[in-house]
Coordinates of C-alpha atoms in Angstrom, one line a residue:
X39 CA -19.0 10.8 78.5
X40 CA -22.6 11.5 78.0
X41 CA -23.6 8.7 79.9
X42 CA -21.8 10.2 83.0
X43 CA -23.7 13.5 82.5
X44 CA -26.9 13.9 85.0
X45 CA -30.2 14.8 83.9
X46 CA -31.3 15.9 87.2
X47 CA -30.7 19.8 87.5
X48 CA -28.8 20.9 89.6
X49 CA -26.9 17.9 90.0
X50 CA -26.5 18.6 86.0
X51 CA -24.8 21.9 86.7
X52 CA -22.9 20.8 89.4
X53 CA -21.3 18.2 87.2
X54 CA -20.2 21.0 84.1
X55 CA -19.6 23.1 87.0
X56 CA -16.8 20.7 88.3
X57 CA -15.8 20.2 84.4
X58 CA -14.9 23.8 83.9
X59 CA -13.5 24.1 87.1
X60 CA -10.7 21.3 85.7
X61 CA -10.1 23.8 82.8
X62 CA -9.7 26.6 84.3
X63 CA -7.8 25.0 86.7
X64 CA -5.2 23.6 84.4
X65 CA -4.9 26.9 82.6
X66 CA -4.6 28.6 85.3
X67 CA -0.9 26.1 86.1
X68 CA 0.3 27.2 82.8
X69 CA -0.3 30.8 83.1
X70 CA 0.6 31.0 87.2
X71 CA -2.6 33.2 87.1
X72 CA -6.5 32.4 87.4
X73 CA -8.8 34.3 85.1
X74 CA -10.8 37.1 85.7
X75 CA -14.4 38.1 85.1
X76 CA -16.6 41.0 85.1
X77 CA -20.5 40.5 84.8
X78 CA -22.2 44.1 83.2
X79 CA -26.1 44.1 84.8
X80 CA -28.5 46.9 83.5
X81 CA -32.3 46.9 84.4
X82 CA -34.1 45.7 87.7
X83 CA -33.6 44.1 90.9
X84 CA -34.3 40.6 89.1
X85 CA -31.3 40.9 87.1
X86 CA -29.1 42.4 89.3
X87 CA -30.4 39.1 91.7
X88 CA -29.7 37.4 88.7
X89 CA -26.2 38.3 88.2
X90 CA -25.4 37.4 91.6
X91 CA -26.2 34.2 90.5
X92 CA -23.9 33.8 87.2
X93 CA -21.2 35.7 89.7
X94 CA -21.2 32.6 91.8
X95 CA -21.1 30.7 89.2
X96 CA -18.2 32.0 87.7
X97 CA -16.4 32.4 91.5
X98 CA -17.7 28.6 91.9
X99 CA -15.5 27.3 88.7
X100 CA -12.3 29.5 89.6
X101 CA -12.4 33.0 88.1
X102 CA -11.5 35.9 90.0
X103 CA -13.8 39.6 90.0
X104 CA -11.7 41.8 87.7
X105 CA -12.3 45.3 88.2
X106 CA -13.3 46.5 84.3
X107 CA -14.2 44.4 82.0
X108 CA -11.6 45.8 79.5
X109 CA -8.9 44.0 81.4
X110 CA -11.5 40.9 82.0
X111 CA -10.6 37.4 80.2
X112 CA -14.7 36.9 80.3
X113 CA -17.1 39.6 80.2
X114 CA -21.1 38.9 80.8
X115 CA -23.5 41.5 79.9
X116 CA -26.8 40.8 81.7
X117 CA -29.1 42.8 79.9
X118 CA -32.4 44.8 80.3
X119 CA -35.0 45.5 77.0
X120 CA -37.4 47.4 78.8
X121 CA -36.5 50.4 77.0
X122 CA -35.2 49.7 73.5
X123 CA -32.1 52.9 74.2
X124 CA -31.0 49.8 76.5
X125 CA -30.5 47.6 73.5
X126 CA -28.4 50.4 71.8
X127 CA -25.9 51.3 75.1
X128 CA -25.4 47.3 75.4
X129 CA -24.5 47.4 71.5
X130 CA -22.1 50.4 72.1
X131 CA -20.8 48.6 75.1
X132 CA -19.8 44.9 73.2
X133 CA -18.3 46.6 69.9
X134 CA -16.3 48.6 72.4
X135 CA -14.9 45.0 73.3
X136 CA -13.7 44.2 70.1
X137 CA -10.2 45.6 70.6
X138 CA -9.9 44.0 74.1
X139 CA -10.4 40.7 72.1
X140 CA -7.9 41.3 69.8
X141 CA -5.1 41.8 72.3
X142 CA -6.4 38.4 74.1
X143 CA -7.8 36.4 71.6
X144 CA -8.6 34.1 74.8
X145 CA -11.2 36.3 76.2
X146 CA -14.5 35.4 76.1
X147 CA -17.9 37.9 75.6
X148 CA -21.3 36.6 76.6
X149 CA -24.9 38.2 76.4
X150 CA -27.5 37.0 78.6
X151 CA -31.0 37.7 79.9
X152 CA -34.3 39.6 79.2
X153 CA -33.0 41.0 75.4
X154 CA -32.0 37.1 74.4
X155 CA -35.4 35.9 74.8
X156 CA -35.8 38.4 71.4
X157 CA -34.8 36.6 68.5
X158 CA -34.3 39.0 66.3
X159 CA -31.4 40.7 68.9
X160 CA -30.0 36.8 68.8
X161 CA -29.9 37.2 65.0
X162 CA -28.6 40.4 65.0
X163 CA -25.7 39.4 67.1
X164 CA -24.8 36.1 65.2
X165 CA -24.7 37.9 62.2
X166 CA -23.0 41.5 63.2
X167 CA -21.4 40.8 66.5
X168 CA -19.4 37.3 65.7
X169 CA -16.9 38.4 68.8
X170 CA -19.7 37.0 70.7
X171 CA -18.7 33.5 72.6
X172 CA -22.0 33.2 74.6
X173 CA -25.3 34.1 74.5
X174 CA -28.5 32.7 76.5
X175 CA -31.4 34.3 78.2
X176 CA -33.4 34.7 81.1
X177 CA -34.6 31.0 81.5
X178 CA -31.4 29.4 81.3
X179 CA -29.0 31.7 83.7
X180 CA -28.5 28.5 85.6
X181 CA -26.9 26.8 82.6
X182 CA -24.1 29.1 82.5
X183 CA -21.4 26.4 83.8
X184 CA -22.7 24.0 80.9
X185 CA -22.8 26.5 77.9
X186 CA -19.0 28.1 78.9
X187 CA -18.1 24.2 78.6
X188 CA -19.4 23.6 75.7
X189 CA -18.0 26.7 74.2
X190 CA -14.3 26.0 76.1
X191 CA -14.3 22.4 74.8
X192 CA -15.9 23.4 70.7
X193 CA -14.5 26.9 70.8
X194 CA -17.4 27.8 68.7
X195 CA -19.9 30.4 69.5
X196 CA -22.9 29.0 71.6
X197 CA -26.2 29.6 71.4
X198 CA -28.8 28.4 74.2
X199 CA -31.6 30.4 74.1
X200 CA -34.7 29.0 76.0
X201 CA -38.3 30.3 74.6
X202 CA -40.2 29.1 78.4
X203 CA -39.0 27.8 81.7
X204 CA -41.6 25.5 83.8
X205 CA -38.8 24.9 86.0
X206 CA -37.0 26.5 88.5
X207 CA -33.5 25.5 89.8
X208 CA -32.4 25.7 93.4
X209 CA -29.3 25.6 95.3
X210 CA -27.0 27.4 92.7
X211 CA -24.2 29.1 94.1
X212 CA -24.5 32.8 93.8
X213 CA -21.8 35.2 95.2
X214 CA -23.6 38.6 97.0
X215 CA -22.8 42.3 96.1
X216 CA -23.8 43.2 99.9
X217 CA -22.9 41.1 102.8
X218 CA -25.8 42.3 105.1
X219 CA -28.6 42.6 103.1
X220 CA -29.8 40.7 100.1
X221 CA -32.6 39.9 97.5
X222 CA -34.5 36.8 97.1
X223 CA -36.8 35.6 94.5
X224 CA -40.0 34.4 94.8
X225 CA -41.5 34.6 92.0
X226 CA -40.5 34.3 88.1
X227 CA -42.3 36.1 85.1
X228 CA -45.4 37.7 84.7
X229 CA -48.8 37.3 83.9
X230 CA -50.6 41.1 83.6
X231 CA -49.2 42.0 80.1
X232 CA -49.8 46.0 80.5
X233 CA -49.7 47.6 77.1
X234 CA -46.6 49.2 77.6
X235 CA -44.7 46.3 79.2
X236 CA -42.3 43.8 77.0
X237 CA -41.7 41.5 80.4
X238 CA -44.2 38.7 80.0
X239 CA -42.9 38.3 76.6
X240 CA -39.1 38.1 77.7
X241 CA -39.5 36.6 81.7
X242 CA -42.4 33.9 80.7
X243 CA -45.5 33.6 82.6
X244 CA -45.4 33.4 86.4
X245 CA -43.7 30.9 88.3
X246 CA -43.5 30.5 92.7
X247 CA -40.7 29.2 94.2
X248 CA -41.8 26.5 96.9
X249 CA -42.1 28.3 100.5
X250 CA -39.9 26.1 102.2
X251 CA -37.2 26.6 99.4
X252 CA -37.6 30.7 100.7
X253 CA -37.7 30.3 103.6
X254 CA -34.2 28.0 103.8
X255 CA -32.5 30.4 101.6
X256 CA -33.3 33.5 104.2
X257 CA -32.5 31.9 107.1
X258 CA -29.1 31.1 105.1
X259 CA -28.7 34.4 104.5
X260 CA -29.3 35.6 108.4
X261 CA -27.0 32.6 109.7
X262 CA -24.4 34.5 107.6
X263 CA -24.9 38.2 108.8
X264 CA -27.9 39.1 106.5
X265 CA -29.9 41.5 108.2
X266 CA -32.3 42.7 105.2
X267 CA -34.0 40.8 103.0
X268 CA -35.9 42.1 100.1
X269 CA -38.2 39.8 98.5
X270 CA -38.5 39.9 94.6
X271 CA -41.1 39.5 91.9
X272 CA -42.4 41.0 88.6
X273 CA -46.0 40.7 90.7
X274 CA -44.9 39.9 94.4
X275 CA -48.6 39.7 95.3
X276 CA -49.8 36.9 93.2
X277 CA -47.1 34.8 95.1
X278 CA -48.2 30.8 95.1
X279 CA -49.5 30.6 91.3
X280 CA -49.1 27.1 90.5
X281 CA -48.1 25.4 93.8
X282 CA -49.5 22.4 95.0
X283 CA -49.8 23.9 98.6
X284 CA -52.3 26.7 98.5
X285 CA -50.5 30.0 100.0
X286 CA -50.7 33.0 99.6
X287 CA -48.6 35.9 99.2
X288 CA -49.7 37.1 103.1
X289 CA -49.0 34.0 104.8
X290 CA -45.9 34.0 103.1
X291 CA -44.5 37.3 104.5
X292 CA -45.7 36.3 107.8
X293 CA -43.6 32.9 108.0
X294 CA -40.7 35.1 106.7
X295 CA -41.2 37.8 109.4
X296 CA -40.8 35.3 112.2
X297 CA -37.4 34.0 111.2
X298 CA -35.2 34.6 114.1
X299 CA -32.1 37.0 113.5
X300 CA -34.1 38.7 110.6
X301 CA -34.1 42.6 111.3
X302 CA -35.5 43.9 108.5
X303 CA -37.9 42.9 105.5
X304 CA -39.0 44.5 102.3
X305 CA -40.8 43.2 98.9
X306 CA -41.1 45.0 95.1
X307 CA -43.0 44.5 93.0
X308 CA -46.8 44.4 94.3
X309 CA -49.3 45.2 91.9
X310 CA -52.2 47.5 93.4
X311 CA -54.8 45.1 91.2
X312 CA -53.5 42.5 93.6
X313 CA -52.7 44.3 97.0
X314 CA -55.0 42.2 99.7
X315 CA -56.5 43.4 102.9
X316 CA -54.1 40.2 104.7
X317 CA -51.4 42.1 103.4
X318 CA -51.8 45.5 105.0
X319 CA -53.0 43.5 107.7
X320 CA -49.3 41.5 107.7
X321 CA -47.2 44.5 107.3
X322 CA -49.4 46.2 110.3
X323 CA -48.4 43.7 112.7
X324 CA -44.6 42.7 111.5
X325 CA -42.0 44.8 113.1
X326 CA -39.7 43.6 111.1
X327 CA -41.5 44.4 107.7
X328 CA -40.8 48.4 106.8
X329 CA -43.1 50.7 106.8
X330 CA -42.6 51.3 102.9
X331 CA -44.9 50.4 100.0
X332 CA -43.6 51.3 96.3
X333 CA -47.2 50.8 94.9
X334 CA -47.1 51.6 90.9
X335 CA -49.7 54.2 89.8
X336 CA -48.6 54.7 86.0
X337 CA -51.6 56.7 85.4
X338 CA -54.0 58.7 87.3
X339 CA -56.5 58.7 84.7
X340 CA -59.0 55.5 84.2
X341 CA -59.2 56.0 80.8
X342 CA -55.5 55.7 80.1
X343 CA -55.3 52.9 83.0
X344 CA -57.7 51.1 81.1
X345 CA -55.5 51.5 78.0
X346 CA -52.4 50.4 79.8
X347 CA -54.6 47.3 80.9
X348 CA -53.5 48.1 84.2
X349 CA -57.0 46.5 85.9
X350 CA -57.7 49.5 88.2
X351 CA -59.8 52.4 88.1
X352 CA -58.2 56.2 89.8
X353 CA -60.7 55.6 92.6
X354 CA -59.8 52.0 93.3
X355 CA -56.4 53.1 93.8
X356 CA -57.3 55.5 96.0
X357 CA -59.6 53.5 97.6
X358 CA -56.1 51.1 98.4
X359 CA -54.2 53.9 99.7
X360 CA -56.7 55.6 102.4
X361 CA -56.8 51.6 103.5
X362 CA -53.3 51.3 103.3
X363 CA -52.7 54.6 105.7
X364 CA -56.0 53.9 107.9
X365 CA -53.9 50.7 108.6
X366 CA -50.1 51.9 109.1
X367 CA -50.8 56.1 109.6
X368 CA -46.7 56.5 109.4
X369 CA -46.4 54.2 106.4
X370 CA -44.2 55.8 103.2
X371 CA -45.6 55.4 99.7
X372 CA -43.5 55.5 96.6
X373 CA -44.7 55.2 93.3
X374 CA -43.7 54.8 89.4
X375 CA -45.5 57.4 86.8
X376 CA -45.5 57.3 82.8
X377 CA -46.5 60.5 81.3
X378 CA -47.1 61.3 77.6
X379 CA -49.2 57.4 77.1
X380 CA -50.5 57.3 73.6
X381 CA -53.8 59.2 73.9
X382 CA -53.3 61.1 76.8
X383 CA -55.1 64.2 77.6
X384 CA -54.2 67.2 79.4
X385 CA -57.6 65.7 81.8
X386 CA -55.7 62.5 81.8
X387 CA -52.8 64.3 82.9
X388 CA -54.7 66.2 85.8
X389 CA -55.7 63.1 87.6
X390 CA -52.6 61.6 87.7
X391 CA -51.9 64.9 89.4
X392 CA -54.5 64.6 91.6
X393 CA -53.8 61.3 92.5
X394 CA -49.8 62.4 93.2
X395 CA -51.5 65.6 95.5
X396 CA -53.7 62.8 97.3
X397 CA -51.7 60.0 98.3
X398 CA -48.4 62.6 99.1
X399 CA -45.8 60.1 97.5
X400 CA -42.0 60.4 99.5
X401 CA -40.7 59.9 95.5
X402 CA -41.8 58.7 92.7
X403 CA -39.6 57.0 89.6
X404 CA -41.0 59.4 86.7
X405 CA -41.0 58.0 83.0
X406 CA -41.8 59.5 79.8
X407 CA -43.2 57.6 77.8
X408 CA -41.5 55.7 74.9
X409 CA -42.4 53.4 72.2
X410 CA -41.5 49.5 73.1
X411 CA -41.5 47.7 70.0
X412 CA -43.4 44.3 70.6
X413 CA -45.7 45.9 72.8
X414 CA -49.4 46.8 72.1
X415 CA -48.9 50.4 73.2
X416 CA -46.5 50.9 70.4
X417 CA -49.0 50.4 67.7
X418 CA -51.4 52.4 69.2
X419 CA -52.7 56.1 67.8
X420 CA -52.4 59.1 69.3
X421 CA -49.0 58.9 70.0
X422 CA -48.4 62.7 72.0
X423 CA -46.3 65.2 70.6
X424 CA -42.8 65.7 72.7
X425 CA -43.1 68.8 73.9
X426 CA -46.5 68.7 75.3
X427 CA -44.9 65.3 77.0
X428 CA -41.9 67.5 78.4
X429 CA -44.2 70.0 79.5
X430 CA -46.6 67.5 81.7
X431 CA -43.0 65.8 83.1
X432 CA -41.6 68.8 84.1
X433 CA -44.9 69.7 85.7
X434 CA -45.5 66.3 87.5
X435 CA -41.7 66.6 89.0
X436 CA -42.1 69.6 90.3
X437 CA -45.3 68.6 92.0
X438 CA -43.2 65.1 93.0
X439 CA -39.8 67.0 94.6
X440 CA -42.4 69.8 96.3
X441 CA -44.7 67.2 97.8
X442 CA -41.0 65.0 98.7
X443 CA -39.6 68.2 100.4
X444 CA -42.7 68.9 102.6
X445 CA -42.6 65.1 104.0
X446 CA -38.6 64.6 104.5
X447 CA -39.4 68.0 106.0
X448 CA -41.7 66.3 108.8
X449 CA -38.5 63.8 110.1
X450 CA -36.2 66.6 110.6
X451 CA -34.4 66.4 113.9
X452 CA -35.9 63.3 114.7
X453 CA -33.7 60.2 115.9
X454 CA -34.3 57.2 113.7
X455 CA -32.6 54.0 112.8
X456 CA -30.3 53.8 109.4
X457 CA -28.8 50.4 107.9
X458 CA -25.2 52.0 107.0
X459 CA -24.7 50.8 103.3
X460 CA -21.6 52.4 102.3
X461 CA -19.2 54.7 102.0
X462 CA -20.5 58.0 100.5
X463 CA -18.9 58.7 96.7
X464 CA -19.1 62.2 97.3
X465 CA -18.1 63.6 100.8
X466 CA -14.7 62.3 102.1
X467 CA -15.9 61.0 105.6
X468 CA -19.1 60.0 105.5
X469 CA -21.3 57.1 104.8
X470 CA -24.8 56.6 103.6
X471 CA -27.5 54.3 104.6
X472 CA -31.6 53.8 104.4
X473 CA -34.2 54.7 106.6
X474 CA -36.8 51.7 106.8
X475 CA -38.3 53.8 104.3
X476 CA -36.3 53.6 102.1
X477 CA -34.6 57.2 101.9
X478 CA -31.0 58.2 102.1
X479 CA -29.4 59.5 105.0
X480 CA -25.7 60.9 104.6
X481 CA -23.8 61.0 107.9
X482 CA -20.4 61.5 109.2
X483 CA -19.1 57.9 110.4
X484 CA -16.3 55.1 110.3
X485 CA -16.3 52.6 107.7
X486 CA -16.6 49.4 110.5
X487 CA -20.6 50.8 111.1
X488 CA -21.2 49.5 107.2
X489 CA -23.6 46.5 107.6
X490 CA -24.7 47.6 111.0
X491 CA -27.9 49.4 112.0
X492 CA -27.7 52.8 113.7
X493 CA -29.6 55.7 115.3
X494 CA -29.2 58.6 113.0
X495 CA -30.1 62.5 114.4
X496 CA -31.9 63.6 111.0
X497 CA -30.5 67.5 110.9
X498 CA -31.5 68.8 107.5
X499 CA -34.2 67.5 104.7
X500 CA -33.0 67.6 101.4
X501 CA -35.9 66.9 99.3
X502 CA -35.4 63.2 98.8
X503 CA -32.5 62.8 101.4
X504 CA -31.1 63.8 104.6
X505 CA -28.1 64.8 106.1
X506 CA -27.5 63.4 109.9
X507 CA -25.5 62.8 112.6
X508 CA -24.9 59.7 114.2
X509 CA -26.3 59.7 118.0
X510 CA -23.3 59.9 120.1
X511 CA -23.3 57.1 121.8
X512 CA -23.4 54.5 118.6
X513 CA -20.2 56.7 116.9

């Protein structure tokens, strides 16, 4: 048999792909019933990309979606470690499971992603969590088709855990959670290793998919009703590291933004470090690129940027932003912010206050600082007492929400255009989309508008959403 077995990847994959698809194929006969599935994602964009990915996988070789993963006869738990509290709910979550096994003894628990590429959490699951089947990380996600054979065929718990990925596979299946918009990888890793940060350790250093490889995937994704794309990378700005044809990140989003059918494009992360001219200069001339930059500050203070090995100064950032809004005046700028970094001073805190009053932020993702074992930051002195850390957070959100209120106050009673996302969870009747900059508009409307883009009447600002009407004629 291992002489039929490709090398190649993905011809690999497509071969254990088939294989599985055989067993659960054949089970499925004696049961009168395919499996089921549920894949858990916590953390970022990547993985939530990434568990599209295993999702087609697992559609690809014959399970079905359950709807809990209680009731699912395989469970995957794509996990986050950016915060070690994620560690501990994923923990919670998997000895919850335990019961659900022992009522199907047939189900199968896997762990995957950023918190495998630890190996003491791989040791501490061999040894305490022996209900788990499966359990590979972030460099291997494509191997999932060989590593459920090899558990299917051994019944033994499998291990695969890869410590660095030069390679990257394409043309995996991957099953979508939206049909009209989607993400796309373009880069893999990172390289900046902020203090603070457990990434490079966990997604390797950075990798670029080929343009051409992009490109084909997006205009897949248009050809079958995609109308936004949002391109992803730990570093989206340092976009062509390591490929033979020099490009860079610019270029890029310009051959993107002249695919025909494409009516919107967005990309997270950049880093400000790495934010060109060509860039602003791209985005300024693109139509189809939003107006929306989520440009990480973490610290208005040099000092403490310079701690968190960020490789900007407080005025360099600024300096970025008047060029940014000089550029595109009607731009929207969104931002992250940790408060309470070892060593910070109530001065540090200040300018990243002034900073917040300067540049006017839409939102911002606000973070209190907490230790991140493996990281340099989490050895260092100074470590700030919690109240004085819940005093400069409470102080920075109120800044935040009042500086959020006066902009969303600007748009009100304006007509713009809203991709409808969804049905709204909370009010019976409406639906909720994005503005191309990236708020939340709430509006009265019938479910066939989801997917579609229409022109929204903004009526009331709520801080960091709106409520609207849909103009009359699109209803």
């Amino acid at each position: 048999m291992e002489n039929l077995i490709p090398n190649e990847e993905p011809l690999r994959q497509e071969y254990f792909m088939s294989e599985v698809n055989d067993i659960i194929h054949a089970k499925a006969m004696d049961r009168g019933v395919y499996p089921t599935y549920k894949v858990v994602t916590f953390g970022c964009q990547m993985n939530a990309r990434d568990s599209e990915k295993l999702s087609g996988i697992l559609t690809g070789i014959g399970y079905m979606e359950a709807e809990n993963e209680e009731d699912a006869d395989l469970v995957l738990f794509n996990t986050c470690t950016v915060r070690e509290n994620a560690n501990d709910r994923l923990y919670g979550r998997v000895g919850q499971l335990k019961k659900s096994k022992e009522k199907n003894p047939d189900m199968i628990i896997g762990i995957c992603g950023c918190m495998m590429q630890e190996a003491e959490e791989v040791e501490k699951i061999k040894k305490s969590y022996r209900h788990v089947d499966l359990v590979f990380g972030t460099h291997n996600i494509y191997k999932l088709a060989e590593i459920l054979f090899e558990h299917l065929t051994t019944k033994k718990q499998v291990v695969n855990v890869m410590e660095s990925a030069e390679m990257i596979v394409e043309k995996l299946p991957n099953k979508r959670e939206f049909a009209f918009k989607s993400g796309v990888n373009i880069t893999f890793g990172c390289n900046n290793f902020c203090s603070y940060c457990i990434v490079p350790y966990v997604r390797g250093r950075e990798r670029s998919r080929k343009p051409e490889e992009i490109i084909d995937e997006i205009k897949s994704l248009v050809a079958d009703g995609v109308k936004e794309i949002m391109l992803l990378g730990q570093n989206v700005n340092s976009y062509g590291r390591g490929l033979e044809e020099e490009i860079s990140f610019a270029t890029l989003l310009d051959r993107i933004a002249q695919i025909d059918g494409l009516e919107r494009l967005r990309f997270m992360t950049p880093h400000p470090k790495d934010l060109s001219d060509e860039v602003i200069e791209v985005m300024k001339n693109n139509k189809k690129i939003c107006k929306h930059l989520h440009l990480p500050l973490q610290s208005g203070s040099s000092d403490i940027l310079k701690k968190m090995n960020r490789v900007y100064t407080k005025e360099g950032y600024l300096d970025l932003v008047r060029r940014i809004k000089a550029a595109i005046p009607d731009i929207s700028l969104t931002t992250d912010i940790i408060v309470g970094f070892p060593g910070e001073t109530e001065e540090d805190f200040l300018d990243t206050l002034d900073v917040v009053k300067e540049v006017r932020y839409d939102s911002a993702f606000t973070f209190i600082y907490s230790k991140r074992s493996g990281t340099p930051a989490a050895k260092m002195e100074d470590q700030i007492d919690p109240k004085v850390i819940k005093d400069r957070f409470d102080r920075l959100l109120k800044t935040v929400q009042d500086i959020a209120a006066e902009n969303t106050k600007k748009n009100e009673g304006k007509c713009m255009p809203v991709l409808v996302e969804g049905k709204n969870d909370h009010l019976e009747g409406y639906l909720s989309g994005k503005l191309e900059n990236n708020l939340t508009v709430h509006f009265k409307g019938q479910e066939r508008l989801i997917g579609e883009i229409v022109d929204v009447i903004l009526d009331e600002a709520k801080g960091f959403y709106y409520m609207g009407h849909i103009k009359t004629s699109e209803a």
